mmCIF file of C-alpha atoms and ligand atoms in Angstrom:
data_model
loop_
_atom_site.group_PDB
_atom_site.id
_atom_site.type_symbol
_atom_site.label_atom_id
_atom_site.label_comp_id
_atom_site.label_asym_id
_atom_site.label_seq_id
_atom_site.Cartn_x
_atom_site.Cartn_y
_atom_site.Cartn_z
ATOM 1 C CA UNK A 1 75.744 97.609 96.132
ATOM 2 C CA UNK A 2 77.928 98.932 98.925
ATOM 3 C CA UNK A 3 81.134 98.944 96.969
ATOM 4 C CA UNK A 4 82.243 95.865 98.822
ATOM 5 C CA UNK A 5 85.767 96.112 97.640
ATOM 6 C CA UNK A 6 86.351 96.936 101.265
ATOM 7 C CA UNK A 7 85.634 93.344 102.296
ATOM 8 C CA UNK A 8 89.230 92.184 101.578
ATOM 9 C CA UNK A 9 90.479 95.117 103.636
ATOM 10 C CA UNK A 10 88.345 94.012 106.563
ATOM 11 C CA UNK A 11 89.742 90.497 106.220
ATOM 12 C CA UNK A 12 93.180 92.070 106.569
ATOM 13 C CA UNK A 13 92.031 93.743 109.791
ATOM 14 C CA UNK A 14 90.847 90.382 111.145
ATOM 15 C CA UNK A 15 94.087 88.685 110.185
ATOM 16 C CA UNK A 16 96.122 91.479 111.822
ATOM 17 C CA UNK A 17 94.066 90.940 114.976
ATOM 18 C CA UNK A 18 94.751 87.179 114.952
ATOM 19 C CA UNK A 19 98.495 87.729 114.376
ATOM 20 C CA UNK A 20 98.585 90.273 117.165
ATOM 21 C CA UNK A 21 97.111 87.756 119.607
ATOM 22 C CA UNK A 22 99.470 84.997 118.483
ATOM 23 C CA UNK A 23 102.567 87.194 118.539
ATOM 24 C CA UNK A 24 102.063 87.851 122.229
ATOM 25 C CA UNK A 25 102.680 84.173 122.991
ATOM 26 C CA UNK A 26 105.741 83.754 120.774
ATOM 27 C CA UNK A 27 109.114 83.246 122.418
ATOM 28 C CA UNK A 28 111.794 85.553 121.142
ATOM 29 C CA UNK A 29 115.391 85.004 122.148
ATOM 30 C CA UNK A 30 116.414 88.618 122.522
ATOM 31 C CA UNK A 31 119.599 89.766 124.169
ATOM 32 C CA UNK A 32 119.583 91.963 127.232
ATOM 33 C CA UNK A 33 120.952 94.961 125.386
ATOM 34 C CA UNK A 34 118.004 97.370 125.147
ATOM 35 C CA UNK A 35 118.465 98.379 121.528
ATOM 36 C CA UNK A 36 119.001 94.733 120.585
ATOM 37 C CA UNK A 37 115.831 93.720 122.412
ATOM 38 C CA UNK A 38 113.859 96.441 120.617
ATOM 39 C CA UNK A 39 115.241 95.485 117.192
ATOM 40 C CA UNK A 40 114.524 91.793 117.764
ATOM 41 C CA UNK A 41 110.931 92.400 118.833
ATOM 42 C CA UNK A 42 110.291 94.631 115.791
ATOM 43 C CA UNK A 43 111.968 92.161 113.418
ATOM 44 C CA UNK A 44 109.853 89.296 114.830
ATOM 45 C CA UNK A 45 106.649 91.285 114.245
ATOM 46 C CA UNK A 46 105.927 91.230 117.936
ATOM 47 C CA UNK A 47 104.651 94.363 119.618
ATOM 48 C CA UNK A 48 106.527 96.999 121.566
ATOM 49 C CA UNK A 49 104.471 97.718 124.675
ATOM 50 C CA UNK A 50 104.478 100.809 126.950
ATOM 51 C CA UNK A 51 106.637 98.999 129.551
ATOM 52 C CA UNK A 52 109.390 98.256 126.991
ATOM 53 C CA UNK A 53 112.424 100.389 126.320
ATOM 54 C CA UNK A 54 112.210 102.199 122.980
ATOM 55 C CA UNK A 55 114.424 104.675 121.140
ATOM 56 C CA UNK A 56 113.479 108.245 121.968
ATOM 57 C CA UNK A 57 112.942 109.064 118.284
ATOM 58 C CA UNK A 58 110.515 106.118 117.976
ATOM 59 C CA UNK A 59 108.524 107.427 120.943
ATOM 60 C CA UNK A 60 108.468 110.960 119.530
ATOM 61 C CA UNK A 61 107.427 109.794 116.060
ATOM 62 C CA UNK A 62 104.573 107.792 117.530
ATOM 63 C CA UNK A 63 103.391 110.653 119.730
ATOM 64 C CA UNK A 64 103.361 112.983 116.726
ATOM 65 C CA UNK A 65 101.570 110.500 114.485
ATOM 66 C CA UNK A 66 99.004 109.209 117.007
ATOM 67 C CA UNK A 67 98.253 112.728 118.276
ATOM 68 C CA UNK A 68 97.764 114.028 114.741
ATOM 69 C CA UNK A 69 95.470 111.104 114.097
ATOM 70 C CA UNK A 70 93.480 111.725 117.312
ATOM 71 C CA UNK A 71 93.128 115.440 116.511
ATOM 72 C CA UNK A 72 91.878 114.556 113.021
ATOM 73 C CA UNK A 73 89.125 112.378 114.461
ATOM 74 C CA UNK A 74 87.963 115.184 116.746
ATOM 75 C CA UNK A 75 88.203 118.026 114.217
ATOM 76 C CA UNK A 76 86.636 115.688 111.633
ATOM 77 C CA UNK A 77 83.417 115.765 113.648
ATOM 78 C CA UNK A 78 82.838 119.382 112.606
ATOM 79 C CA UNK A 79 82.186 119.231 108.846
ATOM 80 C CA UNK A 80 79.609 116.472 109.285
ATOM 81 C CA UNK A 81 78.234 117.734 112.588
ATOM 82 C CA UNK A 82 77.248 120.732 110.486
ATOM 83 C CA UNK A 83 74.593 118.546 108.798
ATOM 84 C CA UNK A 84 73.086 116.688 111.772
ATOM 85 C CA UNK A 85 70.251 119.165 112.231
ATOM 86 C CA UNK A 86 69.631 119.361 108.477
ATOM 87 C CA UNK A 87 69.736 115.656 107.545
ATOM 88 C CA UNK A 88 66.799 114.912 105.225
ATOM 89 C CA UNK A 89 65.041 112.342 107.454
ATOM 90 C CA UNK A 90 64.999 111.064 111.011
ATOM 91 C CA UNK A 91 66.743 107.880 109.878
ATOM 92 C CA UNK A 92 69.545 109.827 108.163
ATOM 93 C CA UNK A 93 69.870 112.028 111.232
ATOM 94 C CA UNK A 94 70.199 109.037 113.589
ATOM 95 C CA UNK A 95 72.814 107.396 111.350
ATOM 96 C CA UNK A 96 74.857 110.581 111.012
ATOM 97 C CA UNK A 97 74.664 111.243 114.729
ATOM 98 C CA UNK A 98 76.007 107.739 115.419
ATOM 99 C CA UNK A 99 78.794 108.225 112.895
ATOM 100 C CA UNK A 100 79.923 111.544 114.355
ATOM 101 C CA UNK A 101 79.849 109.943 117.819
ATOM 102 C CA UNK A 102 82.039 107.119 116.510
ATOM 103 C CA UNK A 103 84.630 109.714 115.480
ATOM 104 C CA UNK A 104 84.681 111.086 119.032
ATOM 105 C CA UNK A 105 85.272 107.513 120.211
ATOM 106 C CA UNK A 106 88.164 107.106 117.747
ATOM 107 C CA UNK A 107 89.702 110.285 119.131
ATOM 108 C CA UNK A 108 89.385 108.856 122.619
ATOM 109 C CA UNK A 109 91.048 105.502 121.769
ATOM 110 C CA UNK A 110 93.878 107.360 120.086
ATOM 111 C CA UNK A 111 94.454 109.917 122.836
ATOM 112 C CA UNK A 112 94.532 106.981 125.262
ATOM 113 C CA UNK A 113 97.095 105.173 123.053
ATOM 114 C CA UNK A 114 99.249 108.336 122.913
ATOM 115 C CA UNK A 115 99.083 108.676 126.696
ATOM 116 C CA UNK A 116 100.829 105.306 127.072
ATOM 117 C CA UNK A 117 103.894 107.018 125.562
ATOM 118 C CA UNK A 118 104.192 109.403 128.488
ATOM 119 C CA UNK A 119 102.336 112.464 127.243
ATOM 120 C CA UNK A 120 99.089 113.659 128.814
ATOM 121 C CA UNK A 121 95.871 114.299 126.967
ATOM 122 C CA UNK A 122 95.859 117.861 128.311
ATOM 123 C CA UNK A 123 99.247 118.505 126.724
ATOM 124 C CA UNK A 124 98.077 117.063 123.410
ATOM 125 C CA UNK A 125 94.930 119.179 123.344
ATOM 126 C CA UNK A 126 97.004 122.232 124.200
ATOM 127 C CA UNK A 127 99.392 121.489 121.324
ATOM 128 C CA UNK A 128 96.438 121.222 118.929
ATOM 129 C CA UNK A 129 94.927 124.467 120.137
ATOM 130 C CA UNK A 130 98.139 126.480 119.955
ATOM 131 C CA UNK A 131 98.992 125.045 116.540
ATOM 132 C CA UNK A 132 102.076 123.005 117.477
ATOM 133 C CA UNK A 133 100.367 119.822 116.319
ATOM 134 C CA UNK A 134 98.342 119.330 113.163
ATOM 135 C CA UNK A 135 95.262 117.459 112.023
ATOM 136 C CA UNK A 136 94.405 116.082 108.596
ATOM 137 C CA UNK A 137 94.086 118.868 106.028
ATOM 138 C CA UNK A 138 90.937 117.262 104.555
ATOM 139 C CA UNK A 139 88.792 118.662 107.362
ATOM 140 C CA UNK A 140 89.553 122.211 106.285
ATOM 141 C CA UNK A 141 87.151 121.906 103.356
ATOM 142 C CA UNK A 142 83.509 122.976 103.734
ATOM 143 C CA UNK A 143 80.416 120.734 103.517
ATOM 144 C CA UNK A 144 78.181 122.722 101.205
ATOM 145 C CA UNK A 145 75.336 120.272 100.535
ATOM 146 C CA UNK A 146 73.846 117.069 101.971
ATOM 147 C CA UNK A 147 75.644 115.138 99.220
ATOM 148 C CA UNK A 148 78.929 116.186 100.826
ATOM 149 C CA UNK A 149 78.071 113.925 103.770
ATOM 150 C CA UNK A 150 77.843 111.051 101.282
ATOM 151 C CA UNK A 151 81.079 112.030 99.536
ATOM 152 C CA UNK A 152 82.909 112.295 102.857
ATOM 153 C CA UNK A 153 81.752 108.823 103.898
ATOM 154 C CA UNK A 154 82.607 107.265 100.566
ATOM 155 C CA UNK A 155 85.875 109.050 99.801
ATOM 156 C CA UNK A 156 87.265 110.459 103.048
ATOM 157 C CA UNK A 157 86.393 107.504 105.272
ATOM 158 C CA UNK A 158 87.329 105.222 102.363
ATOM 159 C CA UNK A 159 90.784 106.814 102.103
ATOM 160 C CA UNK A 160 91.104 106.667 105.892
ATOM 161 C CA UNK A 161 90.486 102.900 105.834
ATOM 162 C CA UNK A 162 93.079 102.335 103.101
ATOM 163 C CA UNK A 163 95.557 104.369 105.140
ATOM 164 C CA UNK A 164 94.710 102.733 108.443
ATOM 165 C CA UNK A 165 94.393 99.025 107.645
ATOM 166 C CA UNK A 166 98.217 98.644 107.482
ATOM 167 C CA UNK A 167 98.445 100.448 110.840
ATOM 168 C CA UNK A 168 96.643 97.472 112.418
ATOM 169 C CA UNK A 169 100.075 95.815 112.066
ATOM 170 C CA UNK A 170 102.019 98.741 113.499
ATOM 171 C CA UNK A 171 104.866 97.684 115.803
ATOM 172 C CA UNK A 172 103.498 99.665 118.763
ATOM 173 C CA UNK A 173 100.883 97.506 120.541
ATOM 174 C CA UNK A 174 98.440 100.150 121.856
ATOM 175 C CA UNK A 175 98.295 101.878 118.450
ATOM 176 C CA UNK A 176 97.793 98.602 116.561
ATOM 177 C CA UNK A 177 94.978 97.550 118.897
ATOM 178 C CA UNK A 178 93.264 100.947 118.634
ATOM 179 C CA UNK A 179 93.476 100.796 114.837
ATOM 180 C CA UNK A 180 91.814 97.381 114.662
ATOM 181 C CA UNK A 181 88.787 98.746 116.438
ATOM 182 C CA UNK A 182 88.780 101.997 114.460
ATOM 183 C CA UNK A 183 88.962 100.202 111.085
ATOM 184 C CA UNK A 184 85.996 97.993 111.888
ATOM 185 C CA UNK A 185 83.920 101.087 112.552
ATOM 186 C CA UNK A 186 85.278 103.035 109.579
ATOM 187 C CA UNK A 187 83.980 100.391 107.191
ATOM 188 C CA UNK A 188 80.462 101.219 108.370
ATOM 189 C CA UNK A 189 81.132 104.915 107.721
ATOM 190 C CA UNK A 190 82.294 104.210 104.199
ATOM 191 C CA UNK A 191 79.174 102.210 103.464
ATOM 192 C CA UNK A 192 76.797 104.830 104.793
ATOM 193 C CA UNK A 193 78.455 107.432 102.547
ATOM 194 C CA UNK A 194 78.251 105.123 99.556
ATOM 195 C CA UNK A 195 74.573 104.490 100.265
ATOM 196 C CA UNK A 196 73.765 108.220 100.515
ATOM 197 C CA UNK A 197 75.446 108.858 97.154
ATOM 198 C CA UNK A 198 73.755 105.820 95.587
ATOM 199 C CA UNK A 199 70.339 107.072 96.687
ATOM 200 C CA UNK A 200 71.019 110.564 95.332
ATOM 201 C CA UNK A 201 72.522 109.422 92.053
ATOM 202 C CA UNK A 202 69.444 107.252 91.408
ATOM 203 C CA UNK A 203 67.036 110.022 92.413
ATOM 204 C CA UNK A 204 65.978 113.146 90.512
ATOM 205 C CA UNK A 205 68.356 114.822 88.012
ATOM 206 C CA UNK A 206 68.926 117.584 90.589
ATOM 207 C CA UNK A 207 69.886 115.046 93.250
ATOM 208 C CA UNK A 208 72.227 113.285 90.868
ATOM 209 C CA UNK A 209 73.850 116.615 89.934
ATOM 210 C CA UNK A 210 74.294 117.392 93.622
ATOM 211 C CA UNK A 211 76.000 114.021 94.199
ATOM 212 C CA UNK A 212 78.294 114.582 91.198
ATOM 213 C CA UNK A 213 79.188 118.072 92.388
ATOM 214 C CA UNK A 214 80.158 116.696 95.816
ATOM 215 C CA UNK A 215 82.363 113.987 94.276
ATOM 216 C CA UNK A 216 83.943 116.618 91.996
ATOM 217 C CA UNK A 217 84.936 118.704 95.017
ATOM 218 C CA UNK A 218 86.071 115.886 97.344
ATOM 219 C CA UNK A 219 88.015 113.678 94.915
ATOM 220 C CA UNK A 220 91.364 115.497 94.819
ATOM 221 C CA UNK A 221 91.439 116.518 98.503
ATOM 222 C CA UNK A 222 90.811 112.812 99.295
ATOM 223 C CA UNK A 223 93.769 111.766 97.133
ATOM 224 C CA UNK A 224 95.871 114.342 98.987
ATOM 225 C CA UNK A 225 95.009 112.594 102.293
ATOM 226 C CA UNK A 226 97.755 110.064 101.534
ATOM 227 C CA UNK A 227 100.298 112.823 101.956
ATOM 228 C CA UNK A 228 103.010 114.206 99.679
ATOM 229 C CA UNK A 229 104.451 111.991 96.928
ATOM 230 C CA UNK A 230 107.125 109.503 98.043
ATOM 231 C CA UNK A 231 109.864 111.688 96.600
ATOM 232 C CA UNK A 232 108.937 114.495 99.054
ATOM 233 C CA UNK A 233 107.866 112.484 102.079
ATOM 234 C CA UNK A 234 110.102 113.349 105.036
ATOM 235 C CA UNK A 235 109.238 110.780 107.687
ATOM 236 C CA UNK A 236 108.691 107.674 105.595
ATOM 237 C CA UNK A 237 111.924 105.709 105.534
ATOM 238 C CA UNK A 238 112.553 105.495 109.258
ATOM 239 C CA UNK A 239 108.894 104.775 109.978
ATOM 240 C CA UNK A 240 109.083 101.880 107.533
ATOM 241 C CA UNK A 241 112.164 100.469 109.275
ATOM 242 C CA UNK A 242 110.365 100.688 112.625
ATOM 243 C CA UNK A 243 107.300 99.018 111.109
ATOM 244 C CA UNK A 244 105.086 101.921 112.033
ATOM 245 C CA UNK A 245 104.416 102.503 108.364
ATOM 246 C CA UNK A 246 104.083 99.518 106.025
ATOM 247 C CA UNK A 247 103.412 101.059 102.604
ATOM 248 C CA UNK A 248 104.450 104.285 100.951
ATOM 249 C CA UNK A 249 102.073 107.225 100.374
ATOM 250 C CA UNK A 250 102.032 106.582 96.627
ATOM 251 C CA UNK A 251 101.326 102.856 97.027
ATOM 252 C CA UNK A 252 98.335 103.556 99.249
ATOM 253 C CA UNK A 253 97.058 106.331 96.972
ATOM 254 C CA UNK A 254 97.190 103.952 94.008
ATOM 255 C CA UNK A 255 95.349 101.268 95.980
ATOM 256 C CA UNK A 256 92.604 103.773 96.798
ATOM 257 C CA UNK A 257 92.181 104.919 93.183
ATOM 258 C CA UNK A 258 91.990 101.315 91.945
ATOM 259 C CA UNK A 259 89.219 100.602 94.441
ATOM 260 C CA UNK A 260 87.201 103.722 93.708
ATOM 261 C CA UNK A 261 86.931 103.281 89.950
ATOM 262 C CA UNK A 262 84.626 100.260 90.115
ATOM 263 C CA UNK A 263 82.635 101.751 92.950
ATOM 264 C CA UNK A 264 82.071 104.952 90.936
ATOM 265 C CA UNK A 265 80.618 102.782 88.154
ATOM 266 C CA UNK A 266 78.132 101.211 90.565
ATOM 267 C CA UNK A 267 77.276 104.689 91.816
ATOM 268 C CA UNK A 268 76.894 105.891 88.230
ATOM 269 C CA UNK A 269 79.026 108.922 89.110
ATOM 270 C CA UNK A 270 82.060 110.229 87.271
ATOM 271 C CA UNK A 271 85.491 110.543 88.838
ATOM 272 C CA UNK A 272 86.553 114.085 87.854
ATOM 273 C CA UNK A 273 89.763 113.066 86.101
ATOM 274 C CA UNK A 274 89.808 113.115 82.295
ATOM 275 C CA UNK A 275 93.119 111.234 82.290
ATOM 276 C CA UNK A 276 91.943 108.327 84.417
ATOM 277 C CA UNK A 277 92.532 105.118 82.465
ATOM 278 C CA UNK A 278 93.546 101.508 82.943
ATOM 279 C CA UNK A 279 97.282 101.029 82.524
ATOM 280 C CA UNK A 280 97.642 97.488 81.218
ATOM 281 C CA UNK A 281 101.369 97.395 81.753
ATOM 282 C CA UNK A 282 101.316 98.375 85.411
ATOM 283 C CA UNK A 283 98.045 96.616 86.195
ATOM 284 C CA UNK A 284 96.741 99.793 87.838
ATOM 285 C CA UNK A 285 94.750 102.871 86.910
ATOM 286 C CA UNK A 286 96.753 105.875 85.761
ATOM 287 C CA UNK A 287 95.402 109.072 87.320
ATOM 288 C CA UNK A 288 96.069 112.776 87.749
ATOM 289 C CA UNK A 289 97.898 113.594 90.969
ATOM 290 C CA UNK A 290 96.277 116.028 93.404
ATOM 291 C CA UNK A 291 97.621 119.565 93.669
ATOM 292 C CA UNK A 292 100.360 119.147 96.277
ATOM 293 C CA UNK A 293 100.966 122.906 96.479
ATOM 294 C CA UNK A 294 97.373 123.274 97.594
ATOM 295 C CA UNK A 295 97.927 120.491 100.148
ATOM 296 C CA UNK A 296 100.922 122.334 101.602
ATOM 297 C CA UNK A 297 98.970 125.596 101.721
ATOM 298 C CA UNK A 298 96.100 123.941 103.594
ATOM 299 C CA UNK A 299 98.514 122.195 105.997
ATOM 300 C CA UNK A 300 100.146 125.549 106.715
ATOM 301 C CA UNK A 301 96.777 126.998 107.725
ATOM 302 C CA UNK A 302 95.523 128.567 104.536
ATOM 303 C CA UNK A 303 92.624 126.237 103.675
ATOM 304 C CA UNK A 304 89.019 127.406 103.280
ATOM 305 C CA UNK A 305 88.006 126.460 106.860
ATOM 306 C CA UNK A 306 91.214 126.287 108.970
ATOM 307 C CA UNK A 307 90.373 129.323 111.097
ATOM 308 C CA UNK A 308 86.775 128.318 111.589
ATOM 309 C CA UNK A 309 87.687 124.765 112.669
ATOM 310 C CA UNK A 310 90.245 125.935 115.208
ATOM 311 C CA UNK A 311 87.982 128.679 116.565
ATOM 312 C CA UNK A 312 85.211 126.125 117.057
ATOM 313 C CA UNK A 313 87.609 123.688 118.761
ATOM 314 C CA UNK A 314 88.906 126.404 121.095
ATOM 315 C CA UNK A 315 85.392 127.480 122.013
ATOM 316 C CA UNK A 316 84.332 123.880 122.694
ATOM 317 C CA UNK A 317 87.421 123.420 124.880
ATOM 318 C CA UNK A 318 86.642 126.553 126.892
ATOM 319 C CA UNK A 319 82.963 125.644 127.198
ATOM 320 C CA UNK A 320 83.971 122.225 128.540
ATOM 321 C CA UNK A 321 86.277 123.613 131.266
ATOM 322 C CA UNK A 322 83.617 123.211 133.996
ATOM 323 C CA UNK A 323 83.196 119.514 133.122
ATOM 324 C CA UNK A 324 86.935 118.878 133.498
ATOM 325 C CA UNK A 325 87.023 120.814 136.772
ATOM 326 C CA UNK A 326 84.009 118.951 138.158
ATOM 327 C CA UNK A 327 85.478 115.569 137.163
ATOM 328 C CA UNK A 328 88.751 116.466 138.841
ATOM 329 C CA UNK A 329 87.044 117.654 142.024
ATOM 330 C CA UNK A 330 85.037 114.425 142.123
ATOM 331 C CA UNK A 331 88.154 112.289 141.587
ATOM 332 C CA UNK A 332 89.877 114.234 144.390
ATOM 333 C CA UNK A 333 86.984 113.573 146.767
ATOM 334 C CA UNK A 334 86.998 109.856 145.993
ATOM 335 C CA UNK A 335 90.716 109.677 146.567
ATOM 336 C CA UNK A 336 90.332 111.334 149.963
ATOM 337 C CA UNK A 337 87.544 109.035 151.048
ATOM 338 C CA UNK A 338 89.580 105.992 149.943
ATOM 339 C CA UNK A 339 92.463 106.914 152.287
HETATM 340 FE FE1 LIG B 401 87.314 107.818 112.526
HETATM 341 FE FE1 LIG B 402 85.000 107.679 110.014
#
């Protein structure tokens, strides 16, 4: 009942993990020219590691992408954290608490991966807080009811998995390894969301209506998580050549829609798209595209919760200053006593 279409995706994560381990032992006859070495490693599907030379643009692209991903994990704790104290039972509360904690852990793995590229976590947090770096626009939508927690797990974590499974094969080693761990945990998040919606949609008519309303509001923003259409995507081509990105935004979006249709049937909930239909010729579902103008507006800061999310993040950062200072003072003391 868990919409186990995600099982093949998890197999892909396992196979990426096996390939990653094997690639490390493979002999590659690369020249001594730095660019040549880099190109050969990428072409052989081996991993570029922090010690290796890499083109400056590759490093910058990765810092931008990994940082944006890390920020999304941390900001993404807010919409669901909003429901921890109001979860309908102790069991639901414990599960949600664990899930939100997982997201903090994902942020940590990713900040650590970004740090291997020569940027500090402090700098990254600063860039988030002063708006130089972004986070996923999906977290600028409000969670109005308990069913939203289900819809986020099913759709938002579901879309995240579809986006992130190919990143397990990313050419940069620390990012690929972080993604393998993240994807394994995300599959649990997707299932808990599916299970919440399944319970509601098989409950009272009011509960079912609440579940449907949540899916109605989260469907299109979830489709927009895959980014602008391929025709407008600015960073794609080079990222593909560097094997950071493996599939285009539109390919991944289509994959996600195809997976959701069957799951919505099991849930007995309607996908809010009157034009959704099986396209025999293409072997995929035809669907209505999300409103990309809205996506751009939300990215630029004009979503329903942008200000609130950033204000909360800033406050949390300021409130945590004493912890950072204490940790630094303690590290300083230990260093002194080690001399
Ligand atoms: Fe996550
Ligand atoms: Fe998640």
